[in-house]
Short mmCIF file of C-alpha atoms in Angstrom, two decimals:
data_model
loop_
_atom_site.label_atom_id
_atom_site.label_comp_id
_atom_site.label_asym_id
_atom_site.label_seq_id
_atom_site.Cartn_x
_atom_site.Cartn_y
_atom_site.Cartn_z
CA UNK E 12 154.02 -43.65 35.80
CA UNK E 13 156.11 -46.76 33.51
CA UNK E 14 158.39 -44.15 33.07
CA UNK E 15 159.28 -42.83 36.32
CA UNK E 16 159.74 -46.45 37.35
CA UNK E 17 161.89 -47.29 34.37
CA UNK E 18 164.34 -43.95 35.14
CA UNK E 19 164.11 -45.16 38.99
CA UNK E 20 165.23 -48.67 38.45
CA UNK E 21 167.61 -47.07 35.70
CA UNK E 22 169.07 -44.38 39.18
CA UNK E 23 169.00 -47.78 41.25
CA UNK E 24 171.17 -49.88 39.48
CA UNK E 25 173.67 -46.93 38.72
CA UNK E 26 174.37 -46.77 42.29
CA UNK E 27 174.76 -50.71 42.65
CA UNK E 28 177.42 -50.13 39.87
CA UNK E 29 179.13 -47.40 41.48
CA UNK E 30 178.88 -49.06 44.90
CA UNK E 31 180.11 -52.19 43.41
CA UNK E 32 182.95 -50.40 41.66
CA UNK E 33 184.33 -48.64 44.43
CA UNK E 34 184.59 -52.39 46.81
CA UNK E 35 186.19 -53.20 44.29
CA UNK E 36 187.97 -50.16 44.95
CA UNK E 37 189.02 -50.32 48.14
CA UNK E 38 189.77 -53.59 48.13
CA UNK E 39 192.21 -53.44 45.62
CA UNK E 40 193.78 -50.63 47.42
CA UNK E 41 194.15 -52.94 50.65
CA UNK E 42 195.81 -55.39 49.20
CA UNK E 43 199.60 -55.65 48.97
CA UNK E 44 200.22 -56.32 45.49
CA UNK E 45 198.25 -53.79 44.74
CA UNK E 46 200.67 -50.94 44.09
CA UNK E 47 203.24 -53.26 42.52
CA UNK E 48 200.64 -54.54 39.68
CA UNK E 49 199.49 -51.23 39.36
CA UNK E 50 202.61 -49.75 39.04
CA UNK E 51 203.59 -52.25 36.48
CA UNK E 52 200.03 -51.81 34.62
CA UNK E 53 200.78 -47.70 34.80
CA UNK E 54 204.57 -47.58 33.76
CA UNK E 55 204.92 -47.33 30.41
CA UNK E 56 201.68 -45.29 30.29
CA UNK E 57 203.43 -42.51 32.77
CA UNK E 58 206.80 -43.01 30.53
CA UNK E 59 205.27 -42.07 27.04
CA UNK E 60 202.68 -39.60 29.41
CA UNK E 61 206.90 -37.99 30.41
CA UNK E 62 208.18 -35.11 29.37
CA UNK E 63 211.97 -36.91 29.32
CA UNK E 64 211.05 -38.66 26.06
CA UNK E 65 214.30 -37.93 25.28
CA UNK E 66 217.67 -38.83 26.39
CA UNK E 67 219.93 -37.00 28.83
CA UNK E 68 223.43 -37.84 28.34
CA UNK E 69 225.87 -36.55 30.80
CA UNK E 70 229.00 -37.69 28.35
CA UNK E 71 229.33 -37.39 24.51
CA UNK E 72 228.17 -40.95 22.69
CA UNK E 73 231.56 -42.18 20.80
CA UNK E 74 231.30 -44.14 17.41
CA UNK E 75 235.26 -45.58 17.77
CA UNK E 76 237.45 -45.98 20.32
CA UNK E 77 240.96 -45.94 19.41
CA UNK E 78 243.20 -48.97 20.64
CA UNK E 79 240.71 -52.30 20.13
CA UNK E 80 242.16 -55.27 19.64
CA UNK E 81 240.80 -56.68 17.13
CA UNK E 82 238.28 -59.43 17.63
CA UNK E 83 237.67 -58.05 21.30
CA UNK E 84 234.20 -56.05 22.25
CA UNK E 85 235.93 -54.86 24.96
CA UNK E 86 234.87 -51.29 24.79
CA UNK E 87 233.64 -51.74 21.75
CA UNK E 88 230.83 -48.97 21.52
CA UNK E 89 227.00 -50.49 20.10
CA UNK E 90 225.30 -47.84 17.74
CA UNK E 91 221.55 -49.84 17.69
CA UNK E 92 219.88 -50.80 20.92
CA UNK E 93 220.77 -54.24 21.61
CA UNK E 94 219.49 -56.13 24.49
CA UNK E 95 221.99 -56.13 27.60
CA UNK E 96 222.74 -59.30 29.50
CA UNK E 97 224.22 -57.98 33.33
CA UNK E 98 225.57 -60.89 35.17
CA UNK E 99 224.93 -59.55 38.61
CA UNK E 100 227.49 -60.33 40.92
CA UNK E 101 226.46 -60.68 44.91
CA UNK E 102 227.10 -57.62 46.76
CA UNK E 103 228.71 -54.76 43.55
CA UNK E 104 225.93 -52.89 43.29
CA UNK E 105 223.50 -54.68 40.66
CA UNK E 106 220.16 -53.87 42.60
CA UNK E 107 220.99 -50.14 42.17
CA UNK E 108 221.76 -50.95 38.70
CA UNK E 109 218.66 -52.72 37.87
CA UNK E 110 216.69 -49.65 40.60
CA UNK E 111 217.93 -47.31 37.37
CA UNK E 112 216.98 -49.06 34.49
CA UNK E 113 212.93 -49.78 36.15
CA UNK E 114 212.95 -46.19 36.62
CA UNK E 115 213.45 -46.39 32.84
CA UNK E 116 210.36 -47.76 32.53
CA UNK E 117 208.64 -44.98 33.77
CA UNK E 118 211.03 -42.20 32.05
CA UNK E 119 211.29 -43.79 28.02
CA UNK E 120 208.54 -47.10 28.55
CA UNK E 121 211.22 -49.21 28.11
CA UNK E 122 210.78 -53.17 28.49
CA UNK E 123 209.88 -53.71 32.40
CA UNK E 124 213.62 -55.47 33.50
CA UNK E 125 213.43 -59.48 33.91
CA UNK E 126 214.96 -61.20 36.37
CA UNK E 127 217.10 -64.66 35.88
CA UNK E 128 217.20 -66.34 38.82
CA UNK E 129 219.99 -67.84 41.42
CA UNK E 130 222.12 -70.06 38.98
CA UNK E 131 225.77 -70.24 39.86
CA UNK E 132 226.30 -74.10 41.08
CA UNK E 133 228.25 -75.65 37.77
CA UNK E 134 225.52 -77.63 36.77
CA UNK E 135 223.10 -75.75 36.56
CA UNK E 136 224.77 -75.09 32.77
CA UNK E 137 221.59 -76.62 30.76
CA UNK E 138 219.38 -74.48 32.92
CA UNK E 139 220.85 -71.63 32.22
CA UNK E 140 221.27 -71.87 29.14
CA UNK E 141 217.70 -72.81 28.60
CA UNK E 142 216.32 -70.09 30.39
CA UNK E 143 219.03 -67.26 29.03
CA UNK E 144 218.18 -68.60 25.58
CA UNK E 145 214.10 -68.52 26.80
CA UNK E 146 214.21 -65.12 27.91
CA UNK E 147 216.31 -63.63 24.44
CA UNK E 148 213.78 -64.99 22.58
CA UNK E 149 210.96 -63.52 24.37
CA UNK E 150 212.32 -60.08 23.99
CA UNK E 151 209.80 -58.06 21.23
CA UNK E 152 212.22 -55.35 21.88
CA UNK E 153 215.73 -54.75 23.47
CA UNK E 154 215.83 -54.82 27.19
CA UNK E 155 217.61 -55.25 30.46
CA UNK E 156 217.95 -58.94 31.93
CA UNK E 157 219.51 -59.69 34.97
CA UNK E 158 220.90 -62.22 38.09
CA UNK E 159 222.96 -64.22 39.77
CA UNK E 160 224.20 -66.14 36.91
CA UNK E 161 227.61 -67.18 35.19
CA UNK E 162 228.63 -66.50 32.00
CA UNK E 163 227.17 -68.51 29.34
CA UNK E 164 228.37 -69.21 25.51
CA UNK E 165 226.11 -68.92 23.14
CA UNK E 166 225.58 -68.29 19.57
CA UNK E 167 226.75 -65.07 17.76
CA UNK E 168 223.12 -64.82 16.29
CA UNK E 169 221.60 -65.08 19.78
CA UNK E 170 224.09 -62.88 21.51
CA UNK E 171 223.07 -59.81 23.65
CA UNK E 172 225.88 -57.36 25.26
CA UNK E 173 227.12 -58.33 28.39
CA UNK E 174 227.89 -56.07 31.35
CA UNK E 175 228.80 -56.46 34.67
CA UNK E 176 230.48 -54.75 37.59
CA UNK E 177 233.05 -56.48 40.41
CA UNK E 178 234.35 -54.86 43.52
CA UNK E 179 237.13 -55.33 45.64
CA UNK E 180 237.13 -58.62 47.01
CA UNK E 181 238.07 -58.27 50.75
CA UNK E 182 234.86 -55.80 50.42
CA UNK E 183 232.73 -57.92 48.83
CA UNK E 184 232.86 -61.19 50.51
CA UNK E 185 232.63 -58.83 53.87
CA UNK E 186 229.58 -56.97 53.04
CA UNK E 187 228.19 -60.27 51.89
CA UNK E 188 228.86 -63.07 55.53
CA UNK E 189 227.25 -59.98 56.91
CA UNK E 190 224.79 -59.07 54.42
CA UNK E 191 223.72 -62.93 54.57
CA UNK E 192 222.71 -62.64 58.57
CA UNK E 193 221.55 -58.76 58.86
CA UNK E 194 220.06 -57.72 55.36
CA UNK E 195 219.42 -54.38 54.61
CA UNK E 196 216.35 -51.77 54.10
CA UNK E 197 215.85 -53.71 51.16
CA UNK E 198 215.85 -57.01 51.77
CA UNK E 199 214.58 -59.10 54.81
CA UNK E 200 216.55 -60.13 57.22
CA UNK E 201 214.37 -63.40 58.13
CA UNK E 202 213.83 -64.14 54.35
CA UNK E 203 218.23 -64.50 53.90
CA UNK E 204 218.00 -66.08 56.87
CA UNK E 205 216.32 -69.48 55.42
CA UNK E 206 218.55 -69.59 52.74
CA UNK E 207 221.27 -70.10 54.89
CA UNK E 208 222.63 -74.25 55.55
CA UNK E 209 223.20 -75.93 58.18
CA UNK E 210 226.90 -76.03 58.30
CA UNK E 211 226.81 -71.84 57.95
CA UNK E 212 227.74 -69.22 60.56
CA UNK E 213 224.45 -68.36 62.50
CA UNK E 214 223.35 -65.16 62.43
CA UNK E 215 225.11 -63.65 65.90
CA UNK E 216 228.36 -65.00 64.65
CA UNK E 217 230.98 -62.86 63.72
CA UNK E 218 233.89 -63.23 60.53
CA UNK E 219 236.51 -63.76 62.99
CA UNK E 220 234.47 -66.40 65.31
CA UNK E 221 232.87 -67.72 61.76
CA UNK E 222 236.36 -68.52 60.82
CA UNK E 223 237.11 -69.97 64.25
CA UNK E 224 234.14 -72.28 65.02
CA UNK E 225 235.35 -73.64 61.45
CA UNK E 226 231.99 -72.65 59.51
CA UNK E 227 231.12 -74.09 56.18
CA UNK E 228 230.60 -70.33 54.64
CA UNK E 229 234.35 -69.53 56.36
CA UNK E 230 236.25 -72.45 54.88
CA UNK E 231 234.82 -74.20 51.77
CA UNK E 232 236.65 -72.13 47.92
CA UNK E 233 234.03 -71.53 46.21
CA UNK E 234 232.71 -68.46 48.87
CA UNK E 235 236.93 -66.62 47.83
CA UNK E 236 237.18 -68.25 43.65
CA UNK E 237 233.31 -66.44 43.60
CA UNK E 238 234.67 -64.00 40.06
CA UNK E 239 237.07 -66.01 38.74
CA UNK E 240 234.35 -68.93 38.40
CA UNK E 241 231.52 -66.71 37.45
CA UNK E 242 233.18 -64.73 34.92
CA UNK E 243 235.03 -68.39 33.81
CA UNK E 244 231.66 -69.75 33.19
CA UNK E 245 230.54 -73.17 33.45
CA UNK E 246 233.18 -75.82 31.87
CA UNK E 247 233.47 -78.24 35.25
CA UNK E 248 237.21 -76.77 35.09
CA UNK E 249 236.04 -73.30 36.31
CA UNK E 250 235.77 -75.12 39.76
CA UNK E 251 238.51 -77.36 39.84
CA UNK E 252 241.15 -75.30 38.64
CA UNK E 253 241.53 -71.85 39.70
CA UNK E 254 244.46 -71.19 37.96
CA UNK E 255 242.43 -72.30 35.02
CA UNK E 256 239.26 -70.00 36.16
CA UNK E 257 241.42 -66.54 36.43
CA UNK E 258 243.35 -67.37 32.60
CA UNK E 259 239.66 -68.06 31.27
CA UNK E 260 238.04 -65.39 33.22
CA UNK E 261 240.57 -62.92 31.23
CA UNK E 262 239.66 -64.24 28.57
CA UNK E 263 235.67 -63.82 28.20
CA UNK E 264 236.41 -60.03 29.52
CA UNK E 265 237.17 -59.60 25.36
CA UNK E 266 233.33 -60.26 25.88
CA UNK E 267 232.40 -57.67 27.71
CA UNK E 268 231.44 -54.20 26.05
CA UNK E 269 232.19 -53.24 30.18
CA UNK E 270 233.01 -54.76 33.33
CA UNK E 271 232.82 -51.45 35.75
CA UNK E 272 234.53 -51.12 39.29
CA UNK E 273 231.25 -50.49 41.71
CA UNK E 274 234.25 -48.07 43.85
CA UNK E 275 233.91 -46.21 40.99
CA UNK E 276 229.88 -46.35 40.29
CA UNK E 277 229.60 -43.15 37.93
CA UNK E 278 231.97 -44.07 35.68
CA UNK E 279 230.76 -47.39 35.35
CA UNK E 280 227.38 -45.37 34.01
CA UNK E 281 229.36 -42.90 32.07
CA UNK E 282 231.18 -45.42 30.18
CA UNK E 283 227.58 -47.68 29.48
CA UNK E 284 226.29 -44.65 28.19
CA UNK E 285 229.12 -42.71 25.98
CA UNK E 286 229.84 -47.07 24.03
CA UNK E 287 226.27 -47.78 24.29
CA UNK E 288 224.00 -44.55 24.53
CA UNK E 289 220.50 -46.30 22.55
CA UNK E 290 219.76 -48.66 26.14
CA UNK E 291 222.08 -46.72 28.19
CA UNK E 292 221.14 -42.69 27.87
CA UNK E 293 220.04 -41.15 31.01
CA UNK E 294 222.07 -43.65 33.41
CA UNK E 295 223.91 -40.67 35.18
CA UNK E 296 221.27 -38.90 35.56
CA UNK E 297 218.49 -41.46 36.59
CA UNK E 298 221.50 -42.71 39.31
CA UNK E 299 222.42 -39.27 40.65
CA UNK E 300 218.51 -38.40 41.14
CA UNK E 301 218.43 -41.12 43.30
CA UNK E 302 221.67 -42.04 44.60
CA UNK E 303 220.76 -40.94 48.39
CA UNK E 304 217.74 -43.53 48.20
CA UNK E 305 219.61 -45.76 46.53
CA UNK E 306 222.51 -46.43 49.07
CA UNK E 307 220.40 -46.16 51.89
CA UNK E 308 218.30 -49.20 50.98
CA UNK E 309 221.07 -51.16 49.22
CA UNK E 310 223.88 -51.05 52.66
CA UNK E 311 223.75 -53.70 54.80
CA UNK E 312 222.93 -53.56 58.34
CA UNK E 313 225.78 -54.51 60.24
CA UNK E 314 229.37 -55.37 59.35
CA UNK E 315 231.61 -55.71 62.21
CA UNK E 316 235.96 -55.01 60.63
CA UNK E 317 237.63 -58.24 60.88
CA UNK E 318 241.30 -59.10 62.88
CA UNK E 319 244.04 -58.57 61.05
CA UNK E 320 244.44 -62.27 61.63
CA UNK E 321 241.94 -62.61 59.61
CA UNK E 322 241.92 -60.51 56.68
CA UNK E 323 245.68 -61.65 56.45
CA UNK E 324 244.33 -65.06 55.75
CA UNK E 325 241.33 -64.04 53.47
CA UNK E 326 243.59 -62.13 51.60
CA UNK E 327 245.25 -65.18 50.75
CA UNK E 328 242.30 -67.13 49.83
CA UNK E 329 240.74 -64.42 47.77
CA UNK E 330 243.78 -64.39 46.08
CA UNK E 331 242.65 -65.53 42.67
CA UNK E 332 239.43 -62.88 42.52
CA UNK E 333 241.90 -59.95 43.70
CA UNK E 334 244.60 -60.57 41.03
CA UNK E 335 241.55 -60.56 38.18
CA UNK E 336 239.94 -57.44 39.84
CA UNK E 337 242.81 -55.82 39.67
CA UNK E 338 243.09 -57.08 35.80
CA UNK E 339 239.80 -55.58 35.33
CA UNK E 340 240.19 -52.48 37.66
CA UNK E 341 243.89 -52.08 34.77
CA UNK E 342 241.84 -52.34 31.87
CA UNK E 343 238.76 -50.27 32.97
CA UNK E 344 241.42 -47.62 33.52
CA UNK E 345 242.68 -47.55 30.22
CA UNK E 346 238.88 -47.60 29.16
CA UNK E 347 238.21 -44.77 30.48
CA UNK E 348 241.51 -42.64 29.24
CA UNK E 349 240.07 -43.91 25.98
CA UNK E 350 236.78 -42.35 26.14
CA UNK E 351 238.08 -39.69 28.11
CA UNK E 352 236.16 -39.82 30.80
CA UNK E 353 237.15 -37.24 33.51
CA UNK E 354 238.08 -35.06 31.28
CA UNK E 355 235.65 -32.78 31.54
CA UNK E 356 233.69 -30.99 34.22
CA UNK E 357 230.43 -33.64 33.82
CA UNK E 358 231.85 -35.93 31.94
#
């Protein structure tokens, strides 16, 4: 009799444990953070189990690139795996690249991409350097660090591989203006509107109305010289003197493996694959696989082309960024030629 009670007792406790486990599981399934947290936990496992353990590069890697100036890192191959620090210029396609590197976590069990908070203000130099060095120190394996921050000079023994991407300045400015007021499929409009200052253009104002109403985000220089300020760095002169910022940004280009073009997105990824296959191999294929979805998710919900009057005014205000863009484009096209990109049907 005692043994029968013992068996019954075990059955009851087994049922209770199963019931509790099931209830906890259902509760987790109904929490908003569940899929995100579990996804992050499972990604490395999925990556290790994936059949795509070998990176599929569209373009063959290179060991050397002819014509690189002595001391320049621009276009120089990086044979070993090192951490990439990507300066994300607002509305220049950086989110798509981050999604590519997140997919690398699934495919190759790479470390999760690390986001560094928004630090574009000149006053955030110390904070920026501290945050960047902290994130680099925490990397146990080479990874991908990204965020909206300026170029930051680091000691040579701590220096990662710098990379970035820019966009035709007038197109970028228009896209940024409407994105901040209308968002896209990936970024919530309500949350974005909280970031508008008291003197900024209102959510329903077009770009033309923004200028006619003399709003701050259509008049202040910061919004026109974003590229040269970002690549110039945290030197106070970068904000005070746009010509100095332009010259310094061109000088700092030599410290980047590449600064690509959003308009030539796939070619930018091909360059990264050829120069650093250990970290970027598979980027082109992954980008092609997700192209339709990423384009849909990051497309600004509403945009209206400005009048000719405002367009002419903007081009004058953006002249330093436009000159830097043309300089980067010229260097990028020369690098593509040096790497033979476009010389074969696949690459």
